[in-house]
Tab-separated table of C-alpha atoms in Angstrom:
chain	number	residue	atom	x	y	z
A	109	MET	CA	116.012	110.903	122.486
A	110	ASP	CA	113.795	111.996	125.393
A	111	LYS	CA	113.640	113.276	128.712
A	112	LYS	CA	112.890	109.990	130.233
A	113	GLN	CA	115.968	108.467	128.366
A	114	LEU	CA	118.383	111.118	129.745
A	115	GLU	CA	117.309	110.299	133.159
A	116	LYS	CA	118.021	106.762	132.761
A	117	TRP	CA	121.421	107.313	131.297
A	118	LEU	CA	122.219	109.651	134.156
A	119	GLU	CA	121.252	107.167	136.617
A	120	ALA	CA	123.206	104.373	134.801
A	121	GLY	CA	126.141	106.518	134.810
A	122	VAL	CA	126.385	106.883	131.118
A	123	ILE	CA	126.620	110.659	131.161
A	124	ASP	CA	127.223	113.328	133.985
A	125	GLN	CA	124.921	116.036	135.388
A	126	ASN	CA	126.516	118.770	132.770
A	127	GLN	CA	126.029	116.451	129.801
A	128	ALA	CA	122.408	115.856	130.793
A	129	GLU	CA	121.782	119.673	131.164
A	130	LYS	CA	123.383	120.570	127.807
A	131	MET	CA	121.361	117.393	126.008
A	132	LEU	CA	117.906	118.615	127.741
A	133	GLN	CA	118.720	122.144	126.430
A	134	ASP	CA	119.050	121.019	122.587
A	135	LEU	CA	116.038	118.703	122.776
A	136	GLU	CA	113.966	121.850	124.178
A	137	GLN	CA	115.239	123.947	121.699
A	138	GLN	CA	114.627	121.256	118.924
A	139	LYS	CA	110.992	120.981	120.050
A	140	LYS	CA	110.381	124.776	119.926
A	141	GLU	CA	111.798	125.033	116.567
A	142	LYS	CA	109.476	122.211	115.165
A	143	SER	CA	106.545	123.584	117.065
A	144	SER	CA	107.044	127.245	115.737
A	145	SER	CA	107.620	125.511	111.992
A	146	ARG	CA	104.583	123.861	112.082
A	147	VAL	CA	102.470	126.638	113.437
A	148	ILE	CA	104.042	128.807	110.619
A	149	TRP	CA	103.080	126.343	108.264
A	150	VAL	CA	99.583	125.530	108.925
A	151	PHE	CA	98.802	129.357	108.972
A	152	SER	CA	100.408	129.710	105.774
A	153	ILE	CA	98.493	127.126	104.211
A	154	ILE	CA	95.244	128.477	105.676
A	155	GLY	CA	96.009	131.991	104.528
A	156	SER	CA	96.880	130.479	100.997
A	157	VAL	CA	93.305	128.706	100.675
A	158	LEU	CA	91.429	131.737	102.181
A	159	LEU	CA	93.162	134.002	99.722
A	160	GLY	CA	92.413	131.701	96.772
A	161	LEU	CA	88.905	131.388	97.845
A	162	GLY	CA	88.412	134.975	98.073
A	163	VAL	CA	89.796	135.525	94.365
A	164	ILE	CA	87.770	132.985	93.139
A	165	LEU	CA	84.423	134.339	94.955
A	166	PHE	CA	85.318	137.892	93.689
A	167	MET	CA	85.724	137.195	90.073
A	168	ALA	CA	82.507	134.767	90.420
A	169	SER	CA	80.368	137.590	91.732
A	170	ASN	CA	81.521	139.932	88.777
A	171	TRP	CA	81.947	137.466	86.225
A	172	SER	CA	79.061	138.562	84.012
A	173	ARG	CA	80.524	142.246	83.687
A	174	ILE	CA	84.014	141.269	82.870
A	175	PRO	CA	84.991	140.838	79.311
A	176	ASP	CA	86.647	137.979	78.015
A	177	PHE	CA	90.157	139.079	77.802
A	178	GLY	CA	89.722	140.772	81.321
A	179	LYS	CA	88.892	137.392	82.723
A	180	ILE	CA	91.740	135.533	80.954
A	181	GLY	CA	94.219	138.334	81.673
A	182	MET	CA	93.214	138.156	85.463
A	183	LEU	CA	93.512	134.431	85.896
A	184	VAL	CA	96.857	134.373	84.119
A	185	LEU	CA	98.511	137.140	86.063
A	186	GLY	CA	96.947	135.813	89.262
A	187	THR	CA	98.160	132.372	88.780
A	188	PHE	CA	101.587	133.356	87.628
A	189	GLY	CA	101.915	136.354	89.936
A	190	THR	CA	101.090	134.119	92.601
A	191	PHE	CA	103.785	131.633	91.863
A	192	PHE	CA	106.621	134.089	91.266
A	193	VAL	CA	105.902	135.945	94.353
A	194	GLY	CA	106.045	132.485	96.336
A	195	TYR	CA	109.282	131.342	94.168
A	196	TYR	CA	110.982	134.793	95.221
A	197	LEU	CA	110.340	134.445	98.948
A	198	LYS	CA	111.179	130.599	99.102
A	199	GLU	CA	114.045	130.466	96.787
A	200	GLN	CA	115.422	134.191	96.170
A	201	LYS	CA	115.086	135.716	99.411
A	202	LYS	CA	114.907	132.636	101.405
A	203	ASN	CA	113.742	134.660	104.415
A	204	TYR	CA	110.025	133.272	104.313
A	205	PRO	CA	109.985	129.753	102.938
A	206	LYS	CA	107.257	128.470	104.538
A	207	VAL	CA	105.058	131.363	103.096
A	208	GLY	CA	106.718	131.052	99.956
A	209	PHE	CA	105.750	127.685	99.444
A	210	SER	CA	102.362	128.157	100.398
A	211	LEU	CA	101.916	130.404	97.584
A	212	ILE	CA	103.464	128.215	95.182
A	213	PHE	CA	100.865	125.451	96.433
A	214	LEU	CA	98.170	128.100	95.772
A	215	SER	CA	99.334	128.585	92.393
A	216	ALA	CA	99.152	125.109	91.493
A	217	PHE	CA	95.439	125.068	92.487
A	218	LEU	CA	94.859	128.517	90.412
A	219	PHE	CA	96.534	126.656	87.272
A	220	GLY	CA	93.808	124.100	87.389
A	221	ALA	CA	90.895	126.696	88.196
A	222	THR	CA	92.598	128.723	85.358
A	223	ILE	CA	92.516	125.850	82.644
A	224	PHE	CA	88.907	125.211	83.526
A	225	LEU	CA	87.518	128.579	83.199
A	226	ILE	CA	89.181	129.381	80.244
A	227	ALA	CA	87.671	126.385	78.668
A	228	GLN	CA	84.224	127.687	79.845
A	229	ILE	CA	84.878	131.046	78.645
A	230	TYR	CA	85.527	129.666	75.083
A	231	HIS	CA	82.942	126.885	75.192
A	232	THR	CA	85.338	124.155	74.227
A	233	GLN	CA	84.272	120.713	73.434
A	234	ALA	CA	87.508	119.331	75.286
A	235	ASP	CA	86.420	116.591	77.887
A	236	GLU	CA	86.887	116.917	81.626
A	237	HIS	CA	89.611	114.216	81.449
A	238	SER	CA	91.746	116.306	78.978
A	239	LEU	CA	91.566	119.556	81.298
A	240	VAL	CA	92.561	117.417	84.406
A	241	LEU	CA	95.562	115.812	82.480
A	242	LEU	CA	96.640	119.555	81.538
A	243	TRP	CA	96.361	120.419	85.113
A	244	LEU	CA	98.356	117.134	85.899
A	245	LEU	CA	101.308	118.049	83.340
A	246	GLY	CA	101.554	121.640	84.895
A	247	VAL	CA	101.767	120.383	88.192
A	248	LEU	CA	104.561	117.330	87.580
A	249	PRO	CA	107.363	119.752	87.318
A	250	LEU	CA	106.811	121.523	90.568
A	251	VAL	CA	107.141	117.841	92.058
A	252	TYR	CA	110.693	117.757	91.094
A	253	VAL	CA	111.634	121.332	91.185
A	254	PHE	CA	110.913	121.214	94.702
A	255	GLY	CA	111.221	117.877	95.761
A	256	SER	CA	107.864	118.085	97.499
A	257	ARG	CA	105.690	115.431	99.070
A	258	ILE	CA	102.789	117.702	98.880
A	259	PHE	CA	103.032	118.358	95.294
A	260	ALA	CA	103.566	114.282	94.752
A	261	PHE	CA	100.407	113.913	96.585
A	262	LEU	CA	98.505	116.536	94.387
A	263	SER	CA	99.879	115.118	91.319
A	264	SER	CA	98.789	111.510	92.525
A	265	MET	CA	95.456	112.694	92.948
A	266	LEU	CA	95.173	114.470	89.843
A	267	PHE	CA	96.443	111.087	87.844
A	268	TYR	CA	93.734	108.874	89.427
A	269	THR	CA	90.894	111.554	88.837
A	270	TRP	CA	91.899	111.759	84.947
A	271	MET	CA	92.031	107.900	85.026
A	272	ILE	CA	88.371	107.726	86.617
A	273	LEU	CA	86.797	110.621	84.119
A	274	PHE	CA	88.827	108.883	81.113
A	275	PHE	CA	87.191	105.657	81.888
A	276	ILE	CA	83.618	107.385	82.394
A	277	GLN	CA	83.779	109.386	79.558
A	278	LYS	CA	85.403	106.677	77.167
A	279	SER	CA	83.057	104.092	78.605
A	280	SER	CA	82.043	102.960	75.066
A	281	MET	CA	85.578	102.153	74.285
A	282	PHE	CA	86.173	99.616	77.096
A	283	LYS	CA	84.543	96.633	78.610
A	284	GLY	CA	83.889	96.893	82.202
A	285	GLU	CA	85.929	93.980	83.101
A	286	ILE	CA	89.077	95.150	81.434
A	287	VAL	CA	89.015	98.584	83.408
A	288	PHE	CA	89.805	97.098	86.732
A	289	TYR	CA	92.645	95.311	85.197
A	290	ILE	CA	94.016	98.575	83.645
A	291	ILE	CA	93.851	100.565	86.881
A	292	PHE	CA	95.381	97.561	88.819
A	293	THR	CA	98.326	97.509	86.311
A	294	LEU	CA	98.640	101.421	86.323
A	295	SER	CA	98.530	101.513	89.977
A	296	ILE	CA	101.399	99.058	90.264
A	297	LEU	CA	103.309	100.818	87.684
A	298	LEU	CA	102.978	104.076	89.584
A	299	PHE	CA	104.422	102.168	92.698
A	300	VAL	CA	107.638	100.762	90.610
A	301	PHE	CA	107.914	104.476	89.254
A	302	GLY	CA	107.932	105.458	92.954
A	303	ASN	CA	110.534	103.067	93.515
A	304	LEU	CA	112.965	104.737	90.852
A	305	HIS	CA	112.803	107.788	92.695
A	306	PHE	CA	115.312	106.368	95.539
A	307	PHE	CA	118.079	106.513	92.924
A	308	LYS	CA	118.480	110.162	93.871
A	309	LYS	CA	118.533	110.892	97.702
A	310	SER	CA	116.692	114.219	97.578
A	311	LEU	CA	113.696	112.449	95.551
A	312	GLU	CA	113.345	109.732	98.010
A	313	LYS	CA	110.325	111.467	99.704
A	314	VAL	CA	108.661	111.816	96.342
A	315	GLY	CA	109.111	108.488	95.662
A	316	LEU	CA	107.541	107.089	98.889
A	317	VAL	CA	104.261	109.110	98.127
A	318	TYR	CA	103.967	107.308	94.739
A	319	LYS	CA	104.630	103.866	96.286
A	320	ILE	CA	101.965	104.371	99.074
A	321	PHE	CA	99.466	105.549	96.328
A	322	GLY	CA	100.203	102.539	93.909
A	323	PHE	CA	100.092	100.221	96.988
A	324	PHE	CA	96.876	101.890	98.491
A	325	VAL	CA	94.956	101.822	95.186
A	326	THR	CA	96.029	98.367	94.419
A	327	SER	CA	94.922	97.083	97.876
A	328	ALA	CA	91.508	99.285	97.600
A	329	PHE	CA	90.838	97.466	94.250
A	330	LEU	CA	91.553	94.048	96.146
A	331	TYR	CA	89.373	94.926	99.041
A	332	LEU	CA	86.471	95.776	96.562
A	333	VAL	CA	86.006	92.456	94.832
A	334	THR	CA	86.306	90.478	98.137
A	335	PHE	CA	82.612	91.297	97.970
A	336	PRO	CA	80.442	89.377	95.500
A	337	ASP	CA	78.206	92.152	94.215
A	338	LEU	CA	81.003	94.551	93.480
A	339	ALA	CA	83.293	91.755	91.947
A	340	SER	CA	80.357	91.039	89.608
A	341	GLU	CA	80.207	94.678	88.542
A	342	PHE	CA	84.268	94.931	88.350
A	343	ILE	CA	85.047	91.739	86.611
A	344	ARG	CA	81.672	90.169	85.308
A	345	ILE	CA	82.724	86.906	86.025
A	346	GLY	CA	82.225	84.164	83.554
A	347	TYR	CA	81.611	86.564	80.819
A	348	PHE	CA	85.314	86.826	79.536
A	349	THR	CA	85.669	87.068	75.539
A	350	LYS	CA	88.730	85.324	74.176
A	351	SER	CA	89.588	88.738	72.742
A	352	LEU	CA	90.466	90.043	76.427
A	353	TYR	CA	93.074	87.411	77.080
A	354	PHE	CA	95.623	88.934	74.918
A	355	PRO	CA	95.341	92.586	76.644
A	356	ILE	CA	95.193	91.073	80.030
A	357	THR	CA	98.496	88.598	79.269
A	358	PHE	CA	100.120	91.809	78.070
A	359	MET	CA	99.544	93.982	81.233
A	360	PHE	CA	100.757	90.949	83.410
A	361	VAL	CA	103.890	90.850	81.402
A	362	LEU	CA	104.365	94.623	81.674
A	363	ILE	CA	104.035	94.191	85.516
A	364	PHE	CA	106.226	90.886	85.498
A	365	LEU	CA	108.972	93.239	83.431
A	366	ALA	CA	108.542	96.568	85.609
A	367	LEU	CA	108.586	94.589	89.029
A	368	THR	CA	111.616	92.364	88.195
A	369	LEU	CA	113.708	95.497	86.799
A	370	SER	CA	112.986	97.087	90.043
A	371	SER	CA	113.901	94.205	92.235
A	372	ALA	CA	116.991	93.730	90.247
A	373	LEU	CA	118.374	97.345	90.429
A	374	ASN	CA	116.808	97.744	94.097
A	375	PRO	CA	117.167	101.567	94.101
A	376	ASN	CA	116.835	102.126	97.756
A	377	ARG	CA	119.389	99.169	98.342
A	378	SER	CA	117.049	97.386	100.998
A	379	GLU	CA	115.969	93.874	101.559
A	380	ASN	CA	112.215	95.577	102.093
A	381	ASN	CA	112.255	96.396	98.461
A	382	ARG	CA	112.804	92.972	97.202
A	383	PHE	CA	109.800	91.906	99.570
A	384	GLU	CA	107.583	94.546	98.051
A	385	ASN	CA	108.388	93.759	94.295
A	386	ILE	CA	108.018	89.914	94.859
A	387	SER	CA	104.999	90.273	96.999
A	388	LEU	CA	103.431	92.421	94.301
A	389	LEU	CA	104.791	90.235	91.658
A	390	LEU	CA	103.160	87.061	93.116
A	391	GLY	CA	99.944	88.745	93.818
A	392	SER	CA	99.617	89.794	90.283
A	393	ALA	CA	100.404	86.464	89.226
A	394	LEU	CA	97.463	85.251	91.180
A	395	VAL	CA	94.985	87.957	89.984
A	396	PHE	CA	95.838	87.693	86.322
A	397	GLY	CA	96.280	83.839	86.343
A	398	PHE	CA	92.883	83.260	87.952
A	399	SER	CA	91.329	85.808	85.050
A	400	LEU	CA	92.352	83.418	82.450
A	401	PHE	CA	90.256	80.492	83.441
A	402	ASP	CA	87.961	79.344	80.689
A	403	PRO	CA	84.461	79.716	81.861
A	404	GLU	CA	83.264	77.083	79.431
A	405	VAL	CA	85.398	74.751	81.365
A	406	VAL	CA	84.287	75.525	84.900
A	407	LYS	CA	80.722	75.766	85.618
A	408	GLU	CA	79.624	79.651	85.993
A	409	SER	CA	78.556	79.204	89.565
A	410	ILE	CA	81.403	77.442	90.563
A	411	PHE	CA	83.758	79.729	89.157
A	412	SER	CA	82.020	82.937	90.421
A	413	PHE	CA	82.312	81.182	94.206
A	414	SER	CA	85.911	80.333	93.885
A	415	TYR	CA	86.954	83.766	92.461
A	416	ILE	CA	85.208	85.235	95.665
A	417	VAL	CA	86.830	82.903	97.977
A	418	PHE	CA	90.226	83.413	96.099
A	419	TYR	CA	90.157	87.301	96.599
A	420	ASN	CA	89.180	87.325	99.907
A	421	ILE	CA	92.317	84.794	100.954
A	422	VAL	CA	94.620	87.056	98.820
A	423	PHE	CA	93.552	89.996	100.758
A	424	PHE	CA	93.504	88.214	104.325
A	425	GLY	CA	96.977	87.058	103.445
A	426	MET	CA	98.108	90.385	102.701
A	427	SER	CA	97.081	91.654	105.737
A	428	ILE	CA	98.698	89.157	108.046
A	429	LEU	CA	101.830	88.943	105.916
A	430	LEU	CA	102.010	92.719	106.260
A	431	VAL	CA	101.960	92.733	109.787
A	432	TYR	CA	104.456	89.907	110.112
A	433	LYS	CA	107.053	91.452	107.682
A	434	GLY	CA	106.869	94.882	109.826
A	435	TYR	CA	107.415	93.028	112.881
A	436	LYS	CA	110.505	91.112	111.834
A	437	LYS	CA	112.011	93.987	109.699
A	438	GLU	CA	110.915	96.625	112.267
A	439	LYS	CA	108.890	98.656	109.569
A	440	MET	CA	105.887	100.585	111.608
A	441	VAL	CA	104.528	101.407	107.859
A	442	TYR	CA	104.065	97.803	107.032
A	443	VAL	CA	102.349	97.117	110.543
A	444	ASN	CA	100.101	99.933	110.310
A	445	PHE	CA	98.749	99.261	106.676
A	446	GLY	CA	98.431	95.312	107.691
A	447	ILE	CA	96.420	96.060	110.996
A	448	PHE	CA	94.258	98.648	109.037
A	449	TYR	CA	93.673	96.136	106.537
A	450	LEU	CA	93.004	93.127	108.852
A	451	CYS	CA	90.667	95.243	110.726
A	452	LEU	CA	88.887	96.628	107.718
A	453	PHE	CA	88.672	93.354	106.116
A	454	LEU	CA	87.182	91.360	109.375
A	455	ILE	CA	84.729	94.211	110.242
A	456	SER	CA	83.457	94.317	106.643
A	457	LYS	CA	82.867	90.472	106.681
A	458	TYR	CA	81.134	90.606	110.020
A	459	PHE	CA	78.564	92.759	108.299
A	460	ASP	CA	78.417	90.874	105.339
A	461	LEU	CA	77.951	87.558	106.710
A	462	PHE	CA	75.844	88.182	109.903
A	463	TYR	CA	73.603	91.119	109.307
A	464	GLN	CA	70.823	89.116	107.749
A	465	MET	CA	71.182	85.970	110.116
A	466	LEU	CA	71.194	87.750	113.715
A	467	ASP	CA	68.498	90.002	115.161
A	468	ARG	CA	69.488	93.499	114.774
A	469	SER	CA	69.944	94.300	118.389
A	470	VAL	CA	72.222	91.033	119.004
A	471	PHE	CA	74.192	92.036	115.838
A	472	PHE	CA	75.151	95.396	116.792
A	473	ILE	CA	76.073	94.529	120.579
A	474	ILE	CA	77.965	91.729	119.510
A	475	GLY	CA	79.551	93.932	116.671
A	476	GLY	CA	80.346	96.697	119.502
A	477	ILE	CA	81.653	94.193	121.614
A	478	ILE	CA	83.872	92.943	119.103
A	479	LEU	CA	85.039	96.375	117.722
A	480	ILE	CA	85.945	97.642	121.286
A	481	ALA	CA	87.507	94.659	122.390
A	482	GLY	CA	89.717	94.253	118.956
A	483	GLY	CA	90.267	98.055	118.879
A	484	PHE	CA	92.128	97.944	122.174
A	485	TYR	CA	93.942	94.708	121.322
A	486	ALA	CA	95.205	95.848	118.118
A	487	GLU	CA	96.313	99.432	119.404
A	488	LYS	CA	98.073	97.841	122.416
A	489	LYS	CA	99.927	95.223	120.267
A	490	ARG	CA	100.704	98.305	117.661
A	491	ARG	CA	102.101	100.407	120.546
A	492	LYS	CA	104.033	97.736	121.792
A	493	MET	CA	105.845	96.851	118.439
A	494	LYS	CA	106.467	100.721	118.107
A	495	GLU	CA	108.088	101.106	121.281
A	496	ASP	CA	110.389	98.196	120.474
A	497	PHE	CA	111.294	99.432	117.257
A	498	LEU	CA	111.968	102.577	118.535
A	499	LYS	CA	114.171	101.259	121.463
A	500	ASN	CA	116.374	99.356	118.833
A	501	LYS	CA	116.819	102.476	116.891
A	502	LYS	CA	117.732	104.855	119.799
A	503	ASP	CA	120.278	102.226	121.297
A	504	VAL	CA	122.086	102.526	117.646
A	505	VAL	CA	121.398	106.274	117.299
A	506	ASN	CA	122.396	107.349	120.576
A	507	SER	CA	125.636	105.395	120.729
A	508	PHE	CA	126.866	108.205	118.079
A	509	ASN	CA	125.161	111.084	119.651
A	510	LEU	CA	126.803	110.736	122.855
A	511	ASN	CA	130.159	111.549	121.412
A	512	LYS	CA	129.419	115.020	121.066
A	513	TYR	CA	128.574	115.870	124.444
A	514	GLU	CA	131.924	114.198	125.796
C-alpha cells in the first residue's frame, strides 16, 4: 500500500476521505519507524565494529608486554563479557534490542579472534581449517538461539572457508577432479538443509539464507566450468580413473536421496519447492552422468569439447528457466537470479569469443553498446515484472486491510 494507491481508491470511491487520512497516517508512521530502526541498526553495527577494532589494536600494540595468562584472560573475558552484555540488553531488559544484538554479533567475531590468538600463544600445530571449524561450531548455536539471518550468513561463510582451507591443506589426500564434485554435492546438501528449516516458521529466514548460499555456490561452479581452461583445472577431463567412479556415483545417490526426501516432505508446502528440488536433481544427474563417460571409449579431444559445450548449455538453460519460472510464479528472487546469471554468461562469452578476433577499439565499442542497451532492456523488463507482481499481491492484501478502516 502506498500514497498513489490511496489516491486511486479515493477517486474510485472505494474509500472515503476519513479512511484515506487514517490510512495515510498509518503509512507515514510505519515509514518513520522503519527508517529509525534502520538508522539505529547501522550505527549499532558500526559502533560494534569500531569497538572490536579498538580492542584488537590496543592488544596488538601491547601484545609483547602482556603475559600469556593475561592475554588469555583478556580474550576470554572480552568475548564472553560482550556476549552477556548484548544478551542482557536484547533478551533480559529488552529496551535496547538492536544495540544488544550488535554486541552479540561482535562477540561472534571476538570468539574467532580468540581461537586463533590462543593457538598462536601456545604455538599449536593445528591447521587453519581446524580453527575455522571450531569458530563455526561456536557460531552455529547463535543461529538457532536468535533465528538470525546474519548469523546464518556468517556460518555459511565459515563453512565454505573451512571447506576451502581443508582441501588446500589436505591436497595430497584428494585428486583435483574429485574436489569439484565434493563441493558441488555439499552445496546441494546445504540447500536441502536450508529447506528443512521451513518446517518451523521462526527458522524460515535462516533456511532461506542456507538455500541461497547452496544454490549460489552450485551455480558459481557451473559458471566456472563453462570456460575451457578453468574446466580443465577443476575436472581434468579425460583423466578419470576407475577408482573415482564409486565416490562420484555415491555422491550422486546421496544428492538423489536428499532432494527426493526434500521434495516429498515439501516443508514450505509450496510448488516452488518441488520445482527447485527437481531442477537441482536433473542438473545433478546431467553433471554426474556426463562425468562417468569412459575417456577410453570417446576420443579425448571430442570428449573435452563436448564437456565444455554441455556445461555452457546447462548454465544458459538454467538462467532462462529461472527467469521463466519466476515470471510464471511471480517470484522476483528467481527473476533476479536468472537475469544476473544470463547477463554474466553473455558478457563473459562475448569476451571469451571475440576478444582475440576483433580490433581492440571495435571490441570495446561494440561491447559497450551491447552492455548499455542490454542493461536498459534487462532492467526495464525486470521492473515491469516486479510492478506486475506487486500489483497482484496488493489486490489480494488490500482486500483484507480495508476492513479495519470501515
